[in-house]
Tab-separated table of N, CA and C in Angstrom:
chain	number	residue	atom	x	y	z
A	1	MET	N	100.287	86.314	76.695
A	1	MET	CA	99.254	86.552	75.739
A	1	MET	C	99.015	85.270	74.939
A	2	GLY	N	98.384	85.329	73.819
A	2	GLY	CA	98.095	84.117	73.067
A	2	GLY	C	96.769	83.544	73.495
A	3	GLU	N	96.499	82.321	73.052
A	3	GLU	CA	95.198	81.737	73.364
A	3	GLU	C	95.138	81.260	74.807
A	4	ARG	N	93.971	81.256	75.347
A	4	ARG	CA	93.767	80.843	76.732
A	4	ARG	C	93.331	79.387	76.740
A	5	ALA	N	94.238	78.549	77.188
A	5	ALA	CA	93.899	77.135	77.362
A	5	ALA	C	93.534	76.949	78.825
A	6	SER	N	92.616	76.092	79.112
A	6	SER	CA	92.176	75.897	80.485
A	6	SER	C	92.378	74.462	80.920
A	7	THR	N	92.607	74.313	82.212
A	7	THR	CA	92.723	73.004	82.831
A	7	THR	C	91.643	72.916	83.892
A	8	LEU	N	90.842	71.895	83.860
A	8	LEU	CA	89.816	71.723	84.877
A	8	LEU	C	90.421	70.997	86.060
A	9	LEU	N	90.263	71.559	87.231
A	9	LEU	CA	90.735	70.913	88.445
A	9	LEU	C	89.559	70.191	89.078
A	10	HIS	N	89.772	68.975	89.491
A	10	HIS	CA	88.714	68.168	90.081
A	10	HIS	C	89.105	67.739	91.485
A	11	SER	N	88.128	67.600	92.333
A	11	SER	CA	88.381	66.984	93.629
A	11	SER	C	88.394	65.481	93.429
A	12	ARG	N	88.760	64.762	94.450
A	12	ARG	CA	88.770	63.307	94.344
A	12	ARG	C	87.359	62.753	94.182
A	13	GLN	N	86.348	63.537	94.528
A	13	GLN	CA	84.965	63.114	94.345
A	13	GLN	C	84.481	63.400	92.929
A	14	GLY	N	85.325	63.984	92.078
A	14	GLY	CA	84.969	64.219	90.691
A	14	GLY	C	84.296	65.548	90.414
A	15	ARG	N	84.150	66.420	91.412
A	15	ARG	CA	83.517	67.720	91.196
A	15	ARG	C	84.522	68.704	90.611
A	16	VAL	N	84.076	69.555	89.693
A	16	VAL	CA	84.950	70.589	89.139
A	16	VAL	C	85.077	71.693	90.169
A	17	ILE	N	86.304	72.067	90.466
A	17	ILE	CA	86.561	73.114	91.449
A	17	ILE	C	86.861	74.444	90.761
A	18	ILE	N	87.796	74.442	89.819
A	18	ILE	CA	88.269	75.677	89.197
A	18	ILE	C	88.550	75.427	87.728
A	19	ASP	N	88.264	76.405	86.895
A	19	ASP	CA	88.681	76.378	85.494
A	19	ASP	C	89.888	77.303	85.404
A	20	ALA	N	91.091	76.735	85.492
A	20	ALA	CA	92.320	77.521	85.578
A	20	ALA	C	93.103	77.459	84.278
A	21	PRO	N	93.790	78.559	83.919
A	21	PRO	CA	94.635	78.506	82.728
A	21	PRO	C	95.718	77.450	82.900
A	22	SER	N	96.047	76.772	81.839
A	22	SER	CA	97.081	75.739	81.894
A	22	SER	C	98.397	76.294	82.411
A	23	SER	N	98.688	77.564	82.112
A	23	SER	CA	99.942	78.163	82.559
A	23	SER	C	100.021	78.274	84.076
A	24	ALA	N	98.883	78.162	84.768
A	24	ALA	CA	98.880	78.251	86.224
A	24	ALA	C	99.252	76.932	86.875
A	25	ILE	N	99.289	75.860	86.106
A	25	ILE	CA	99.575	74.539	86.644
A	25	ILE	C	100.985	74.134	86.234
A	26	HIS	N	101.799	73.801	87.202
A	26	HIS	CA	103.180	73.407	86.935
A	26	HIS	C	103.389	71.966	87.358
A	27	ASN	N	104.118	71.215	86.575
A	27	ASN	CA	104.397	69.816	86.892
A	27	ASN	C	105.693	69.710	87.679
A	28	ILE	N	105.804	70.526	88.738
A	28	ILE	CA	106.954	70.457	89.624
A	28	ILE	C	106.466	70.504	91.049
A	29	ARG	N	107.277	70.007	91.940
A	29	ARG	CA	106.915	70.008	93.352
A	29	ARG	C	108.143	70.433	94.138
A	30	VAL	N	108.105	71.639	94.691
A	30	VAL	CA	109.244	72.190	95.405
A	30	VAL	C	108.726	72.944	96.618
A	31	LYS	N	109.378	72.770	97.765
A	31	LYS	CA	109.041	73.555	98.943
A	31	LYS	C	110.117	74.612	99.145
A	32	HIS	N	109.700	75.829	99.485
A	32	HIS	CA	110.617	76.929	99.730
A	32	HIS	C	110.139	77.686	100.953
A	33	LYS	N	111.099	78.290	101.681
A	33	LYS	CA	110.727	79.120	102.820
A	33	LYS	C	110.336	80.523	102.369
A	34	GLN	N	110.886	80.983	101.258
A	34	GLN	CA	110.589	82.308	100.725
A	34	GLN	C	109.828	82.165	99.413
A	35	PRO	N	109.025	83.180	99.037
A	35	PRO	CA	108.349	83.114	97.737
A	35	PRO	C	109.355	82.920	96.609
A	36	LEU	N	108.969	82.184	95.606
A	36	LEU	CA	109.839	81.916	94.470
A	36	LEU	C	109.881	83.139	93.562
A	37	PRO	N	111.071	83.603	93.177
A	37	PRO	CA	111.153	84.784	92.313
A	37	PRO	C	110.574	84.503	90.931
A	38	GLY	N	109.775	85.447	90.437
A	38	GLY	CA	109.242	85.339	89.086
A	38	GLY	C	108.107	84.348	88.912
A	39	VAL	N	107.598	83.777	89.994
A	39	VAL	CA	106.521	82.787	89.891
A	39	VAL	C	105.236	83.429	90.381
A	40	ASP	N	104.204	83.444	89.530
A	40	ASP	CA	102.943	84.064	89.929
A	40	ASP	C	101.805	83.063	90.040
A	41	VAL	N	102.116	81.767	90.042
A	41	VAL	CA	101.052	80.766	90.138
A	41	VAL	C	100.246	80.929	91.421
A	42	GLN	N	100.892	81.317	92.528
A	42	GLN	CA	100.177	81.454	93.787
A	42	GLN	C	99.085	82.511	93.694
A	43	ASN	N	99.345	83.612	93.002
A	43	ASN	CA	98.334	84.648	92.859
A	43	ASN	C	97.153	84.159	92.029
A	44	LYS	N	97.414	83.344	91.018
A	44	LYS	CA	96.338	82.830	90.186
A	44	LYS	C	95.471	81.854	90.968
A	45	VAL	N	96.069	81.007	91.774
A	45	VAL	CA	95.287	80.076	92.585
A	45	VAL	C	94.375	80.863	93.510
A	46	ARG	N	94.914	81.881	94.167
A	46	ARG	CA	94.107	82.711	95.070
A	46	ARG	C	92.981	83.395	94.297
A	47	ASP	N	93.310	83.972	93.146
A	47	ASP	CA	92.298	84.664	92.337
A	47	ASP	C	91.171	83.720	91.929
A	48	PHE	N	91.521	82.515	91.460
A	48	PHE	CA	90.504	81.555	91.041
A	48	PHE	C	89.688	81.054	92.228
A	49	ARG	N	90.350	80.874	93.380
A	49	ARG	CA	89.633	80.423	94.581
A	49	ARG	C	88.606	81.476	94.995
A	50	ILE	N	89.022	82.723	95.021
A	50	ILE	CA	88.114	83.811	95.404
A	50	ILE	C	86.987	83.947	94.384
A	51	ALA	N	87.327	83.852	93.096
A	51	ALA	CA	86.299	83.939	92.047
A	51	ALA	C	85.273	82.821	92.182
A	52	ALA	N	85.712	81.663	92.685
A	52	ALA	CA	84.803	80.534	92.886
A	52	ALA	C	84.028	80.665	94.198
A	53	GLY	N	84.325	81.718	94.972
A	53	GLY	CA	83.620	81.942	96.230
A	53	GLY	C	83.990	80.950	97.318
A	54	MET	N	85.225	80.465	97.292
A	54	MET	CA	85.652	79.449	98.255
A	54	MET	C	86.677	80.027	99.221
A	55	SER	N	86.627	79.564	100.464
A	55	SER	CA	87.666	79.897	101.430
A	55	SER	C	88.837	78.943	101.228
A	56	GLN	N	89.978	79.252	101.845
A	56	GLN	CA	91.113	78.329	101.782
A	56	GLN	C	90.720	76.975	102.369
A	57	GLY	N	89.980	76.993	103.452
A	57	GLY	CA	89.551	75.750	104.092
A	57	GLY	C	88.628	74.924	103.211
A	58	GLU	N	87.698	75.587	102.527
A	58	GLU	CA	86.782	74.868	101.631
A	58	GLU	C	87.528	74.232	100.465
A	59	LEU	N	88.474	74.976	99.875
A	59	LEU	CA	89.259	74.423	98.775
A	59	LEU	C	90.118	73.264	99.273
A	60	ALA	N	90.723	73.434	100.440
A	60	ALA	CA	91.549	72.366	101.014
A	60	ALA	C	90.724	71.107	101.256
A	61	THR	N	89.532	71.257	101.798
A	61	THR	CA	88.657	70.105	102.042
A	61	THR	C	88.284	69.425	100.733
A	62	ALA	N	87.937	70.210	99.730
A	62	ALA	CA	87.549	69.642	98.436
A	62	ALA	C	88.704	68.885	97.784
A	63	LEU	N	89.934	69.358	97.997
A	63	LEU	CA	91.106	68.722	97.388
A	63	LEU	C	91.773	67.700	98.307
A	64	GLU	N	91.227	67.563	99.517
A	64	GLU	CA	91.759	66.625	100.510
A	64	GLU	C	93.218	66.909	100.842
A	65	VAL	N	93.514	68.199	101.070
A	65	VAL	CA	94.817	68.642	101.556
A	65	VAL	C	94.556	69.570	102.733
A	66	SER	N	95.614	70.004	103.404
A	66	SER	CA	95.430	70.907	104.536
A	66	SER	C	95.235	72.348	104.056
A	67	ARG	N	94.624	73.155	104.913
A	67	ARG	CA	94.475	74.580	104.614
A	67	ARG	C	95.855	75.218	104.492
A	68	GLN	N	96.814	74.731	105.286
A	68	GLN	CA	98.172	75.263	105.235
A	68	GLN	C	98.817	75.019	103.864
A	69	THR	N	98.485	73.888	103.219
A	69	THR	CA	99.003	73.619	101.869
A	69	THR	C	98.478	74.659	100.891
A	70	ILE	N	97.178	74.956	100.966
A	70	ILE	CA	96.593	75.980	100.085
A	70	ILE	C	97.245	77.326	100.352
A	71	GLN	N	97.422	77.671	101.624
A	71	GLN	CA	98.054	78.938	101.981
A	71	GLN	C	99.479	79.005	101.426
A	72	SER	N	100.242	77.926	101.559
A	72	SER	CA	101.620	77.901	101.051
A	72	SER	C	101.672	78.051	99.536
A	73	ILE	N	100.720	77.451	98.841
A	73	ILE	CA	100.648	77.599	97.384
A	73	ILE	C	100.364	79.056	97.032
A	74	GLU	N	99.415	79.668	97.746
A	74	GLU	CA	99.019	81.040	97.431
A	74	GLU	C	100.119	82.057	97.694
A	75	VAL	N	100.969	81.824	98.686
A	75	VAL	CA	102.037	82.787	98.984
A	75	VAL	C	103.349	82.429	98.304
A	76	GLY	N	103.377	81.325	97.550
A	76	GLY	CA	104.546	80.995	96.758
A	76	GLY	C	105.607	80.167	97.439
A	77	ARG	N	105.309	79.592	98.596
A	77	ARG	CA	106.286	78.737	99.277
A	77	ARG	C	106.211	77.295	98.808
A	78	TYR	N	105.191	76.963	98.026
A	78	TYR	CA	105.005	75.586	97.578
A	78	TYR	C	104.342	75.600	96.211
A	79	LEU	N	104.942	74.907	95.265
A	79	LEU	CA	104.337	74.740	93.949
A	79	LEU	C	103.819	73.316	93.872
A	80	PRO	N	102.529	73.142	93.646
A	80	PRO	CA	101.964	71.791	93.667
A	80	PRO	C	102.412	70.954	92.480
A	81	SER	N	102.517	69.668	92.722
A	81	SER	CA	102.762	68.744	91.622
A	81	SER	C	101.488	68.662	90.789
A	82	LEU	N	101.603	68.208	89.568
A	82	LEU	CA	100.426	68.075	88.713
A	82	LEU	C	99.386	67.146	89.334
A	83	PRO	N	99.783	66.003	89.924
A	83	PRO	CA	98.756	65.159	90.555
A	83	PRO	C	97.978	65.894	91.651
A	84	LEU	N	98.657	66.724	92.457
A	84	LEU	CA	97.937	67.486	93.479
A	84	LEU	C	97.041	68.515	92.811
A	85	ALA	N	97.538	69.166	91.784
A	85	ALA	CA	96.738	70.181	91.097
A	85	ALA	C	95.483	69.578	90.478
A	86	LEU	N	95.560	68.320	90.068
A	86	LEU	CA	94.414	67.663	89.444
A	86	LEU	C	93.638	66.782	90.407
A	87	ALA	N	94.059	66.734	91.679
A	87	ALA	CA	93.388	65.879	92.678
A	87	ALA	C	91.957	66.304	92.906
């Protein structure tokens, strides 16, 4: 709860992709084979992507990462570093 702070995510071309709550962005980078317990960032990324009307492939292209990276973030196997989140 509390106030909603937002972080604008940009592609490398400078276009705004998503207006995401700051709490959805973590400054850590960890790969896991199983979803991380207690972490809901993946659901927020998926929710914001769908709200923006983008497919995983479209978001991946805009951020210059693979579709598999977006999929891993959404299912909780990968938490993006802040530079990737702001790429």
